[in-house]
Coordinates of C-alpha atoms (C1' of nucleotides) and ligand atoms in Angstrom, one line a residue:
Chain A
M6 CA -0.2 -0.1 0.0
I7 CA 1.6 3.5 -0.8
R8 CA 0.9 5.7 1.6
R9 CA 2.0 10.0 0.1
I10 CA 4.0 11.6 2.5
P11 CA 3.1 14.8 3.7
Q12 CA 5.4 17.6 3.1
A13 CA 6.4 20.9 4.2
R14 CA 5.0 22.6 1.0
D15 CA 2.6 19.5 -0.5
R16 CA 2.0 20.2 -4.3
G17 CA -1.6 19.2 -4.3
I18 CA -3.6 21.1 -3.0
P19 CA -7.2 19.9 -2.1
D20 CA -9.9 21.4 -4.9
A21 CA -11.9 22.8 -1.5
T22 CA -8.9 24.8 -0.4
V23 CA -7.6 26.3 -4.1
A24 CA -11.7 27.9 -4.9
R25 CA -11.3 29.6 -1.3
L26 CA -8.1 31.2 -1.8
P27 CA -9.6 34.2 -4.3
L28 CA -11.6 34.0 -1.1
Y29 CA -9.1 35.3 1.4
L30 CA -7.1 37.2 -1.3
R31 CA -10.3 39.7 -1.4
A32 CA -10.2 39.9 2.3
L33 CA -6.4 40.5 2.4
N34 CA -7.0 43.1 -0.8
G35 CA -9.8 45.0 1.5
M36 CA -7.3 44.9 4.6
A37 CA -4.3 45.8 2.7
E38 CA -5.6 49.2 1.2
R39 CA -7.0 50.0 4.2
G40 CA -3.7 49.5 5.9
T41 CA -3.7 46.8 7.9
A42 CA 0.0 45.3 8.2
T43 CA -0.9 41.9 9.9
V44 CA -4.1 39.9 10.8
S45 CA -5.1 36.4 12.8
S46 CA -6.5 33.5 11.6
E47 CA -9.5 34.5 13.6
D48 CA -10.6 38.3 12.4
L49 CA -9.2 37.1 8.3
A50 CA -11.6 34.1 8.8
L51 CA -14.1 36.6 9.9
A52 CA -13.8 38.9 6.5
A53 CA -13.8 36.0 4.5
G54 CA -16.5 34.0 5.8
V55 CA -15.2 31.2 6.8
N56 CA -14.1 29.2 10.1
S57 CA -10.7 29.9 11.2
A58 CA -9.5 26.6 11.4
K59 CA -10.4 25.8 8.1
L60 CA -8.4 28.9 7.2
R61 CA -5.2 28.2 9.1
K62 CA -5.3 24.9 7.6
D63 CA -6.1 26.9 4.2
L64 CA -3.1 28.5 4.7
S65 CA -1.2 25.4 4.8
H66 CA -1.2 23.9 2.2
L67 CA 0.9 26.3 0.7
G68 CA 3.4 26.4 3.1
S69 CA 4.1 27.7 6.6
Y70 CA 3.8 31.5 6.5
G71 CA 2.6 32.9 9.7
T72 CA 3.7 34.1 12.9
R73 CA 2.6 32.4 16.9
G74 CA 1.7 34.7 18.2
V75 CA 1.0 37.2 15.7
G76 CA -0.8 36.4 12.8
Y77 CA -0.1 36.8 9.1
D78 CA 1.5 39.4 7.9
V79 CA -1.0 41.3 4.8
Q80 CA 1.6 41.8 2.3
Y81 CA 3.3 39.2 2.5
L82 CA 0.3 36.5 2.3
I83 CA -1.2 38.3 -0.9
Y84 CA 2.1 37.8 -2.8
Q85 CA 1.5 33.7 -1.5
I86 CA -1.5 33.3 -2.5
S87 CA -1.4 35.5 -5.3
R88 CA 1.3 33.4 -6.7
E89 CA 0.2 30.0 -5.9
L90 CA -2.9 31.1 -7.4
G91 CA -0.6 32.7 -10.8
L92 CA -2.0 36.2 -10.0
T93 CA 1.9 37.3 -10.5
Q94 CA 1.5 36.9 -14.6
D95 CA -1.1 37.9 -16.3
W96 CA -3.4 36.5 -18.4
A97 CA -5.3 37.0 -22.1
V98 CA -8.7 35.7 -22.0
A99 CA -11.2 35.6 -25.2
I100 CA -14.8 36.3 -25.0
V101 CA -16.1 34.3 -27.2
G102 CA -20.1 35.3 -27.7
V103 CA -21.2 39.0 -27.3
G104 CA -24.8 38.9 -26.8
N105 CA -26.2 40.7 -23.4
L106 CA -23.6 38.0 -21.1
G107 CA -21.1 38.6 -23.4
R108 CA -21.1 43.0 -23.3
A109 CA -21.2 42.5 -19.3
L110 CA -18.6 41.1 -19.1
A111 CA -16.4 43.0 -21.3
N112 CA -17.6 45.9 -19.9
Y113 CA -16.9 44.9 -16.3
G114 CA -13.7 46.7 -14.7
G115 CA -13.0 43.9 -12.2
F116 CA -11.4 41.3 -14.4
A117 CA -8.6 43.5 -15.9
S118 CA -7.4 44.5 -12.1
R119 CA -7.2 40.7 -11.3
G120 CA -4.9 40.5 -14.0
F121 CA -7.6 39.0 -16.8
R122 CA -6.3 41.2 -19.8
I123 CA -9.7 40.9 -21.9
A124 CA -7.3 39.6 -25.3
G125 CA -10.5 39.2 -28.1
L126 CA -14.3 39.5 -28.1
L127 CA -15.7 37.1 -31.2
D128 CA -19.3 36.8 -32.2
A129 CA -21.0 35.4 -35.4
D130 CA -23.2 37.7 -36.1
P131 CA -22.0 40.5 -38.6
H132 CA -24.1 43.3 -37.1
V133 CA -22.2 42.7 -33.6
V134 CA -18.7 42.1 -35.5
G135 CA -17.2 46.0 -35.4
D136 CA -19.0 47.5 -32.8
R137 CA -16.5 48.6 -30.4
I138 CA -16.4 47.6 -26.3
A139 CA -15.0 48.3 -23.6
G140 CA -11.4 49.3 -26.1
L141 CA -12.1 46.0 -28.1
V142 CA -13.9 45.7 -31.5
V143 CA -15.4 42.7 -31.8
E144 CA -14.2 40.4 -34.0
H145 CA -15.9 37.6 -36.1
A146 CA -16.3 33.8 -34.7
D147 CA -14.1 32.9 -38.2
E148 CA -11.0 34.6 -36.7
L149 CA -11.0 32.4 -33.1
E150 CA -7.9 30.0 -34.1
S151 CA -6.4 32.8 -35.3
V152 CA -7.0 35.6 -32.5
I153 CA -6.0 32.5 -29.5
K154 CA -2.5 32.3 -31.6
K155 CA -1.4 35.5 -32.2
R156 CA -2.6 37.3 -29.0
G157 CA -1.3 33.8 -26.7
V158 CA -4.8 33.6 -24.9
S159 CA -4.9 30.7 -22.8
I160 CA -8.4 31.2 -21.5
V161 CA -11.6 31.4 -23.2
V162 CA -15.0 32.7 -22.6
I163 CA -18.7 31.2 -23.6
A164 CA -21.0 33.4 -23.8
T165 CA -23.1 32.2 -27.1
P166 CA -26.3 30.0 -27.1
A167 CA -26.5 26.1 -25.2
T168 CA -26.8 25.6 -29.1
S169 CA -23.2 26.7 -30.3
A170 CA -21.4 26.1 -26.9
Q171 CA -19.8 22.6 -28.2
Q172 CA -18.7 23.6 -31.7
V173 CA -16.7 27.1 -30.1
C174 CA -15.9 24.6 -27.3
D175 CA -14.8 22.1 -29.9
R176 CA -12.8 24.8 -32.6
V177 CA -10.8 26.5 -29.1
I178 CA -9.9 23.1 -27.7
A179 CA -8.4 22.4 -31.3
A180 CA -6.7 25.6 -31.1
G181 CA -4.6 25.0 -27.8
V182 CA -6.7 26.2 -25.0
T183 CA -7.2 24.4 -21.9
S184 CA -9.4 26.8 -19.9
I185 CA -13.4 27.3 -20.3
L186 CA -15.1 28.8 -18.4
N187 CA -19.1 28.2 -19.9
F188 CA -22.0 30.4 -19.4
A189 CA -24.3 28.0 -21.6
P190 CA -26.3 26.4 -20.3
V191 CA -25.1 23.0 -21.4
V192 CA -22.3 19.9 -20.7
L193 CA -19.8 20.1 -22.5
A194 CA -17.5 17.5 -23.5
V195 CA -14.1 18.1 -23.4
P196 CA -11.1 15.9 -23.2
D197 CA -8.9 14.9 -20.2
G198 CA -6.7 17.4 -19.4
V199 CA -8.9 20.6 -20.1
D200 CA -10.5 22.3 -17.9
V201 CA -14.2 23.5 -17.3
R202 CA -15.4 25.4 -15.1
K203 CA -19.5 26.5 -15.7
V204 CA -21.8 29.3 -14.4
D205 CA -25.1 29.2 -14.3
L206 CA -27.5 31.3 -12.7
S207 CA -30.5 29.7 -12.8
I208 CA -29.1 26.5 -11.4
E209 CA -28.4 29.0 -8.3
L210 CA -32.0 30.6 -8.2
Q211 CA -33.6 26.7 -8.5
I212 CA -31.5 26.4 -5.2
L213 CA -33.0 29.0 -4.0
A214 CA -36.3 28.1 -4.9
F215 CA -35.5 24.4 -3.1
H216 CA -34.7 26.4 -0.2
E217 CA -37.2 28.7 -0.2
Q218 CA -40.6 26.1 -0.8
R219 CA -38.7 24.7 2.3
K220 CA -38.5 27.2 4.3
A221 CA -42.4 28.6 3.5
N222 CA -44.4 25.3 3.1
G223 CA -41.5 22.2 4.9
G224 CA -41.4 20.7 1.7
P225 CA -42.9 20.0 -1.3
I226 CA -47.0 19.9 -2.5
M227 CA -48.6 16.6 -3.1
A228 CA -45.6 14.3 -2.2
E229 CA -46.0 10.9 -4.7
E230 CA -49.1 12.5 -7.4
W231 CA -49.2 13.5 -10.6
P232 CA -51.5 17.0 -9.8
D233 CA -54.2 15.3 -11.2
G234 CA -53.7 13.3 -7.7
V235 CA -53.7 9.7 -10.4
V236 CA -50.1 7.7 -8.6
M237 CA -48.5 5.9 -12.1
Chain B
M122 CA -27.4 7.7 20.8
I123 CA -30.1 8.2 18.1
R124 CA -30.4 7.0 14.7
R125 CA -32.4 8.5 11.5
I126 CA -34.0 5.8 10.3
P127 CA -34.6 5.8 6.4
Q128 CA -37.2 6.7 4.9
A129 CA -38.6 6.0 1.5
R130 CA -39.0 9.4 0.6
D131 CA -36.5 11.3 3.2
R132 CA -37.5 14.6 4.1
G133 CA -33.1 15.7 4.3
I134 CA -31.3 15.9 0.4
P135 CA -27.9 16.5 1.0
D136 CA -27.2 19.8 -0.8
A137 CA -24.1 18.1 -3.2
T138 CA -28.5 16.1 -5.0
V139 CA -29.9 19.5 -4.6
A140 CA -26.6 21.3 -6.8
R141 CA -27.4 18.6 -9.4
L142 CA -31.6 18.3 -9.7
P143 CA -31.8 21.2 -11.7
L144 CA -29.4 19.4 -14.3
Y145 CA -31.2 16.7 -14.6
L146 CA -33.9 18.1 -15.2
R147 CA -32.6 20.2 -17.9
A148 CA -30.9 17.6 -19.3
L149 CA -34.3 15.7 -19.0
N150 CA -36.1 18.9 -21.0
G151 CA -33.9 18.1 -23.9
M152 CA -34.8 14.2 -23.7
A153 CA -38.8 15.4 -24.0
E154 CA -38.6 17.9 -26.3
R155 CA -36.3 15.4 -28.6
G156 CA -39.7 12.9 -28.0
T157 CA -37.9 10.0 -25.5
A158 CA -40.3 8.3 -23.6
T159 CA -37.7 6.3 -21.2
V160 CA -34.4 6.9 -19.8
S161 CA -32.4 4.5 -18.4
S162 CA -30.2 6.2 -15.5
E163 CA -26.7 5.5 -17.3
D164 CA -28.3 7.6 -20.1
L165 CA -28.8 10.0 -18.2
A166 CA -26.1 10.3 -16.3
L167 CA -24.2 10.8 -19.5
A168 CA -26.0 13.7 -20.9
A169 CA -26.0 15.8 -17.3
G170 CA -22.2 14.3 -17.3
V171 CA -22.1 12.4 -13.5
N172 CA -21.4 9.1 -13.5
S173 CA -24.7 6.6 -12.7
A174 CA -25.0 5.1 -9.8
K175 CA -24.6 9.2 -8.2
L176 CA -27.3 9.7 -10.2
R177 CA -29.6 7.2 -9.0
K178 CA -28.6 8.0 -5.5
D179 CA -30.0 12.0 -6.0
L180 CA -33.0 10.3 -7.3
S181 CA -33.1 7.9 -5.0
H182 CA -33.9 10.4 -2.5
L183 CA -36.4 11.7 -3.9
G184 CA -38.8 8.4 -4.1
S185 CA -38.3 4.7 -6.0
Y186 CA -39.5 6.6 -9.2
G187 CA -37.4 3.7 -11.5
T188 CA -38.8 1.1 -13.7
R189 CA -35.9 -1.8 -13.2
G190 CA -35.4 -3.8 -16.3
V191 CA -36.6 -0.1 -17.9
G192 CA -35.7 3.5 -16.5
Y193 CA -36.7 6.1 -15.4
D194 CA -40.1 7.8 -18.0
V195 CA -39.2 11.4 -19.0
Q196 CA -42.3 13.3 -17.9
Y197 CA -42.9 12.0 -14.9
L198 CA -39.2 12.2 -13.9
I199 CA -39.4 16.2 -14.6
Y200 CA -42.8 16.7 -12.9
Q201 CA -41.0 14.3 -9.6
I202 CA -37.9 16.9 -9.6
S203 CA -39.1 20.2 -10.6
R204 CA -42.0 19.2 -8.0
E205 CA -39.1 18.6 -5.6
L206 CA -37.1 21.9 -6.4
G207 CA -40.9 24.0 -6.4
L208 CA -40.7 24.9 -9.5
T209 CA -44.2 24.0 -9.9
Q210 CA -45.3 27.5 -8.8
D211 CA -43.6 30.4 -10.2
W212 CA -41.8 32.9 -8.5
A213 CA -41.6 36.5 -8.2
V214 CA -37.9 37.8 -8.8
A215 CA -36.6 41.8 -7.9
I216 CA -33.1 42.6 -9.3
V217 CA -31.6 45.2 -8.0
G218 CA -28.7 47.3 -9.4
V219 CA -28.8 47.5 -13.0
G220 CA -25.2 48.1 -14.7
N221 CA -23.9 45.7 -17.1
L222 CA -25.0 43.0 -15.4
G223 CA -28.5 43.3 -14.4
R224 CA -29.1 44.8 -17.6
A225 CA -28.0 40.9 -19.2
L226 CA -29.8 39.4 -16.4
A227 CA -33.1 41.2 -16.6
N228 CA -33.1 40.7 -20.6
Y229 CA -32.3 37.2 -20.5
G230 CA -34.9 34.4 -21.5
G231 CA -33.9 31.2 -19.1
F232 CA -35.5 32.6 -16.6
A233 CA -38.9 32.3 -16.9
S234 CA -38.9 29.5 -18.8
R235 CA -37.9 28.0 -15.4
G236 CA -40.6 29.4 -13.6
F237 CA -39.0 32.8 -12.2
R238 CA -40.2 36.3 -13.2
I239 CA -38.7 38.9 -13.0
A240 CA -41.1 41.2 -11.2
G241 CA -39.2 44.5 -10.2
L242 CA -36.0 46.6 -11.5
L243 CA -34.5 48.7 -9.2
D244 CA -31.4 51.0 -9.0
A245 CA -30.1 54.1 -7.3
D246 CA -29.2 56.2 -10.0
P247 CA -32.0 59.1 -11.3
H248 CA -30.2 58.5 -15.4
V249 CA -31.3 54.6 -15.1
V250 CA -34.6 54.9 -13.7
G251 CA -37.1 55.1 -15.9
D252 CA -35.6 52.9 -18.4
R253 CA -37.8 50.7 -19.9
I254 CA -36.0 46.6 -20.0
A255 CA -37.5 43.8 -20.7
G256 CA -41.1 45.2 -20.6
L257 CA -40.2 46.6 -17.3
V258 CA -39.8 49.7 -16.1
V259 CA -36.6 50.6 -14.0
E260 CA -37.6 51.7 -10.2
H261 CA -35.8 53.8 -8.0
A262 CA -33.7 51.7 -5.4
D263 CA -36.4 53.8 -2.1
E264 CA -39.1 51.4 -3.4
L265 CA -37.2 48.4 -2.9
E266 CA -39.4 47.7 0.2
S267 CA -42.8 48.4 -1.2
V268 CA -42.7 46.6 -4.8
I269 CA -41.6 43.2 -2.2
K270 CA -44.0 43.5 -0.7
K271 CA -46.8 44.6 -3.8
R272 CA -45.4 41.6 -6.1
G273 CA -44.4 39.4 -3.1
V274 CA -41.5 39.1 -3.9
S275 CA -39.3 36.6 -2.9
I276 CA -36.1 36.1 -4.1
V277 CA -33.7 39.1 -4.5
V278 CA -30.7 39.7 -7.1
I279 CA -27.4 41.7 -5.9
A280 CA -26.4 43.6 -9.2
T281 CA -25.1 46.5 -6.8
P282 CA -21.6 47.3 -6.8
A283 CA -19.6 45.4 -4.1
T284 CA -20.1 49.3 -1.4
S285 CA -23.4 49.0 -1.6
A286 CA -24.4 45.1 -1.8
Q287 CA -24.5 44.6 2.1
Q288 CA -26.8 47.5 3.0
V289 CA -29.0 46.2 -0.1
C290 CA -29.2 43.3 0.7
D291 CA -29.6 44.5 5.3
R292 CA -33.0 46.6 3.4
V293 CA -34.6 43.5 1.5
I294 CA -34.2 40.8 4.7
A295 CA -35.3 43.8 6.2
A296 CA -38.7 43.5 3.8
G297 CA -39.2 39.5 4.9
V298 CA -36.4 38.4 1.8
T299 CA -34.8 35.6 3.1
S300 CA -33.6 33.8 -0.4
I301 CA -31.2 36.3 -2.2
L302 CA -28.4 35.4 -5.0
N303 CA -25.3 38.3 -4.9
F304 CA -23.0 39.0 -7.6
A305 CA -21.2 41.8 -5.9
P306 CA -18.2 40.4 -4.9
V307 CA -18.9 40.6 -0.8
V308 CA -18.8 38.4 1.6
L309 CA -22.8 39.3 2.9
A310 CA -23.6 39.3 6.8
V311 CA -26.8 37.5 6.8
P312 CA -29.0 36.0 9.5
D313 CA -30.0 32.4 10.4
G314 CA -32.5 31.3 8.3
V315 CA -31.9 33.5 5.1
D316 CA -29.9 31.5 1.9
V317 CA -27.8 33.6 0.6
R318 CA -25.9 32.1 -2.8
K319 CA -23.0 33.8 -4.5
V320 CA -21.3 34.0 -8.0
D321 CA -18.2 35.5 -8.4
L322 CA -16.6 35.3 -12.2
S323 CA -13.4 36.5 -10.7
I324 CA -12.6 33.7 -8.7
E325 CA -13.9 31.1 -11.8
L326 CA -11.0 32.8 -13.4
Q327 CA -8.9 32.7 -10.7
I328 CA -9.3 28.7 -9.9
L329 CA -8.4 28.3 -14.0
A330 CA -6.1 29.7 -12.9
F331 CA -4.7 27.9 -10.6
H332 CA -4.9 25.2 -12.9
E333 CA -3.7 26.7 -16.1
Q334 CA -0.1 27.2 -15.2
R335 CA 0.0 23.8 -12.8
K336 CA -0.4 22.3 -16.8
A337 CA 2.5 25.0 -17.8
N338 CA 5.2 24.9 -14.8
G339 CA 4.0 21.8 -13.1
G340 CA 3.3 24.8 -10.2
P341 CA 3.4 28.1 -8.9
I342 CA 6.8 30.4 -9.6
M343 CA 9.8 30.7 -6.9
A344 CA 8.4 29.0 -4.1
E345 CA 9.2 30.6 -1.1
E346 CA 10.5 34.1 -1.5
W347 CA 9.7 37.4 -2.5
P348 CA 10.3 38.7 -5.8
D349 CA 13.5 40.2 -5.3
G350 CA 14.9 37.0 -3.7
V351 CA 15.0 37.8 -0.2
V352 CA 13.2 35.1 2.6
M353 CA 11.4 36.9 4.8
Chain C
dG204 C1' 17.0 36.1 30.7
dT205 C1' 12.5 34.0 32.3
dG206 C1' 7.7 33.2 32.1
dC207 C1' 3.3 34.3 30.7
dC208 C1' 0.2 35.2 26.7
dT209 C1' -1.5 34.9 22.1
dT210 C1' -1.3 32.4 18.0
dT211 C1' -0.3 28.8 14.8
dG212 C1' -0.5 24.3 12.8
dT213 C1' -1.9 20.0 12.7
dG214 C1' -3.2 15.1 14.4
dA215 C1' -7.3 13.0 15.3
dA216 C1' -12.4 12.2 14.8
dG217 C1' -16.3 13.4 12.3
dC218 C1' -18.7 13.9 9.1
dA219 C1' -21.1 14.1 3.9
dA220 C1' -20.2 12.3 -1.1
dT221 C1' -18.6 9.0 -3.9
dG222 C1' -18.4 4.4 -6.8
dC223 C1' -17.9 -0.3 -6.3
dA224 C1' -20.6 -4.4 -6.8
dC225 C1' -24.6 -6.4 -6.9
dA226 C1' -29.5 -8.7 -4.7
dA227 C1' -33.7 -7.7 -6.5
dA228 C1' -37.3 -6.3 -9.5
dG229 C1' -39.7 -6.0 -13.1
dT230 C1' -39.8 -7.1 -18.5
dC231 C1' -40.1 -8.9 -23.1
dG232 C1' -40.0 -12.7 -25.6
dA233 C1' -41.1 -17.3 -26.7
Chain D
dT263 C1' -45.9 -19.6 -17.7
dC264 C1' -41.2 -18.9 -17.5
dG265 C1' -36.0 -17.8 -17.7
dA266 C1' -33.1 -14.9 -19.7
dC267 C1' -31.9 -10.1 -19.5
dT268 C1' -31.6 -5.2 -17.9
dT269 C1' -31.3 -1.9 -14.9
dT270 C1' -33.1 0.2 -10.9
dG271 C1' -32.0 0.7 -6.0
dT272 C1' -28.8 0.2 -2.1
dG273 C1' -25.3 -1.7 1.5
dC274 C1' -20.7 -1.0 2.0
dA275 C1' -15.9 0.8 1.4
dT276 C1' -13.2 4.7 0.2
dT277 C1' -12.4 8.9 0.1
dG278 C1' -12.3 14.1 0.8
dC279 C1' -13.7 17.5 3.8
dT280 C1' -14.4 20.1 8.0
dT281 C1' -14.0 20.9 12.6
dC282 C1' -11.9 20.1 17.4
dA283 C1' -8.5 20.8 20.3
dC284 C1' -4.1 21.2 22.0
dA285 C1' 0.9 21.2 22.0
dA286 C1' 4.7 24.0 19.9
dA287 C1' 6.0 28.5 18.2
dG288 C1' 7.2 33.0 18.7
dG289 C1' 6.7 37.1 20.6
dC290 C1' 6.8 41.0 24.7
dA291 C1' 6.7 42.9 29.0
dC292 C1' 9.3 43.0 33.4
Ligands
NAD108 N1 -27.6 36.8 -20.1 C1 -28.0 36.3 -18.7 O1 -28.1 36.8 -17.6 C2 -27.7 34.5 -19.2 C3 -27.9 33.9 -18.0 C4 -27.6 32.8 -17.4 C5 -27.1 31.9 -17.9 N2 -26.8 32.8 -19.9 C6 -26.1 32.3 -20.8 O2 -25.0 32.6 -21.3 C7 -25.1 32.8 -22.8 C8 -25.5 34.3 -23.5 O3 -26.5 34.4 -23.1 P1 -27.2 36.1 -23.6 O4 -28.1 36.8 -22.6 O5 -25.9 37.1 -23.7 O6 -27.4 35.4 -25.6 P2 -27.6 36.7 -26.7 O7 -28.0 35.7 -27.6 O8 -27.6 38.0 -26.0 O9 -25.6 36.2 -27.2 C9 -25.4 35.3 -28.2 C10 -24.6 35.9 -28.6 O10 -23.9 35.0 -29.1 C11 -23.4 35.0 -30.5 N3 -23.0 33.7 -31.5 C12 -24.0 32.7 -32.0 N4 -23.4 31.4 -31.8 C13 -22.0 31.7 -32.2 C14 -21.2 30.7 -32.4 N5 -21.3 30.0 -32.8 N6 -20.1 31.9 -32.0 C15 -19.6 33.1 -31.5 N7 -20.6 34.2 -31.2 C16 -21.9 33.3 -31.5 C17 -24.3 35.0 -30.9 O11 -24.6 36.5 -32.1 C18 -24.5 36.5 -29.4 O12 -25.0 37.9 -30.3 C19 -26.4 32.0 -23.1 O13 -25.9 30.1 -23.2 C20 -27.6 32.0 -22.0 O14 -28.3 30.8 -22.2 C21 -26.8 34.2 -20.1
NAD109 N1 -20.4 42.8 -15.1 C1 -19.8 41.9 -15.0 O1 -19.6 40.9 -16.2 C2 -19.2 41.3 -13.0 C3 -18.7 40.6 -13.2 C4 -18.2 40.1 -12.3 C5 -19.2 40.6 -11.1 N2 -19.5 41.6 -11.5 C6 -20.6 42.2 -9.9 O2 -21.7 42.8 -10.3 C7 -21.9 43.7 -9.7 C8 -22.6 44.8 -10.8 O3 -21.6 44.8 -11.9 P1 -21.8 46.1 -12.9 O4 -20.6 45.9 -14.0 O5 -23.3 46.1 -13.6 O6 -21.9 47.0 -12.4 P2 -22.1 48.8 -13.0 O7 -21.7 49.4 -12.0 O8 -23.0 48.5 -14.5 O9 -23.9 48.9 -12.4 C9 -24.0 48.8 -10.8 C10 -25.8 49.3 -10.8 O10 -25.9 49.6 -9.5 C11 -27.0 50.8 -9.2 N3 -26.5 51.2 -8.1 C12 -25.4 51.6 -7.2 N4 -25.9 51.8 -5.5 C13 -27.1 50.9 -5.6 C14 -28.3 50.5 -4.1 N5 -27.9 50.7 -3.4 N6 -29.7 50.5 -4.8 C15 -29.8 50.5 -6.2 N7 -29.0 50.4 -7.3 C16 -27.6 50.9 -6.7 C17 -26.3 51.8 -10.0 O11 -26.7 53.0 -10.5 C18 -25.7 50.7 -11.5 O12 -26.8 51.1 -12.3 C19 -21.3 44.6 -8.9 O13 -20.8 44.2 -7.7 C20 -19.6 43.7 -10.1 O14 -18.4 43.5 -8.9 C21 -20.2 41.8 -12.1

DNA sequence: GTGCCTTTGTGAAGCAATGCACAAAGTCGA
DNA sequence: TCGACTTTGTGCATTGCTTCACAAAGGCAC
């Protein structure tokens, strides 16, 4: 039986931890702006909305960056988390599908400030191609492969209708992209080695509705039957 | 020691299961449109992008709705999942903050089709108030409480800048709302009994960047040190 | 120095979710 | 009616994540 010997800086950081690091980073940036020099796990955990033991365990996966009796140096921790997440370099992102959502994303300033530079906007609709949005001109979807290669795009955001998403996905993967953020409500099929993250707003609302219903009724109405009262 | 006796329709559905039900529902709706009458756990799992044992276990939390040797009746399963999620009723949703993102959400047709009716759009900016978007007129944020009460809003979407989000959140909770979908990059403090779900696009990109960096380098650059090479 | 106080880092226990593997249930053709 | 075949529903082992609780580390006052 093979047992992994845990090391000081174990390379395998749990997914759950990776997903929280950006949260810590955001809280730390706020503190840095307010001039805070050091912070305890307790306070940082509070600001990030997690439990302090979890925070300490998460940070311990990156290394031993705290000082007992004192806490963590805010600037140093910002740097370490940023480095771990790969935010010390900047990333070229292309947005495919410049409709309602694609436009909102393109106009959003919060990406650039985190090192995500929008390097291309692409759409299949000739009425949209040529529009200038947030300083960029929308290019035709036919240019997808060439834009990806010329501008070193490594992350693609898919904001097309569901029907085109898989096709766009296949093309960007063929062009060498291995990180995709998908807003279309479809399950994308991708080969191993490609990471897809999805954001589905309608799923979030459905989860809220589930809990809301429980709060109101203590559960769904009409347990086992069809609306007309006939059990199948 | 108290041990819960598992029942045919155990009322405590695991969170992980609830989060996947909308996925199954979407896959089932696709099948229904294509005229499929029954589906096996294997096929449905494939369409939803999960493992079939997981799918069966998830569905078993709702009840025993399959037929051995055959599979699940598509229409019946759609109804059962919808009922469980609370989608057999419709929900009035208000969007607070009608900027880039709020507009995209308001214009999106995918909510109404799932029983989420946009019942109000609110903004604090007088230049935005009065705009007509997707058939609704934007109202002033001062009307928040009255809109919630008059239109029976039970889910609020917060799409304001981060600085206003907590304040909006406090107000909607005071007005009786207990389900919130938050797009602002802040941790909202809420009392017990209030559900908040958050969508943070920039976190998703950061997670992608983390994995992308690993694929490229096998890990972050300059393990323990500051950029200038001095260990703290 | 020395000792007190604070806070980290981490074993270990507890809990939740996953995935395997198969008996039981039901279908369908002969 | 029966037997072969398919597919569900679930017990169980496993994995992964969370939380507790505390020894060890380090700062700081005197
Ligand atoms: N708008 C929202 O709030 C929202 C919410 C949840 C999910 N979504 C999903 O996000 C996606 C985009 O939504 P939207 O509201 O922006 O839709 P939209 O119809 O406004 O925009 C889609 C854009 O994609 C373009 N397009 C179509 N096929 C293309 C292709 N092959 N290559 C490049 N571009 C192509 C279209 O020309 C259009 O401009 C949809 O899949 C939608 O379901 C949107
Ligand atoms: N646009 C995106 O793609 C995107 C991506 C990720 C996160 N976000 C987040 O979503 C939120 C909205 O983003 P946006 O791009 O639409 O911003 P925006 O500035 O375009 O829109 C914000 C709107 O909220 C309104 N507002 C401000 N204070 C208010 C209050 N107290 N009550 C009601 N309305 C108020 C403003 O008048 C404005 O119209 C922000 O928190 C942003 O960080 C946006």
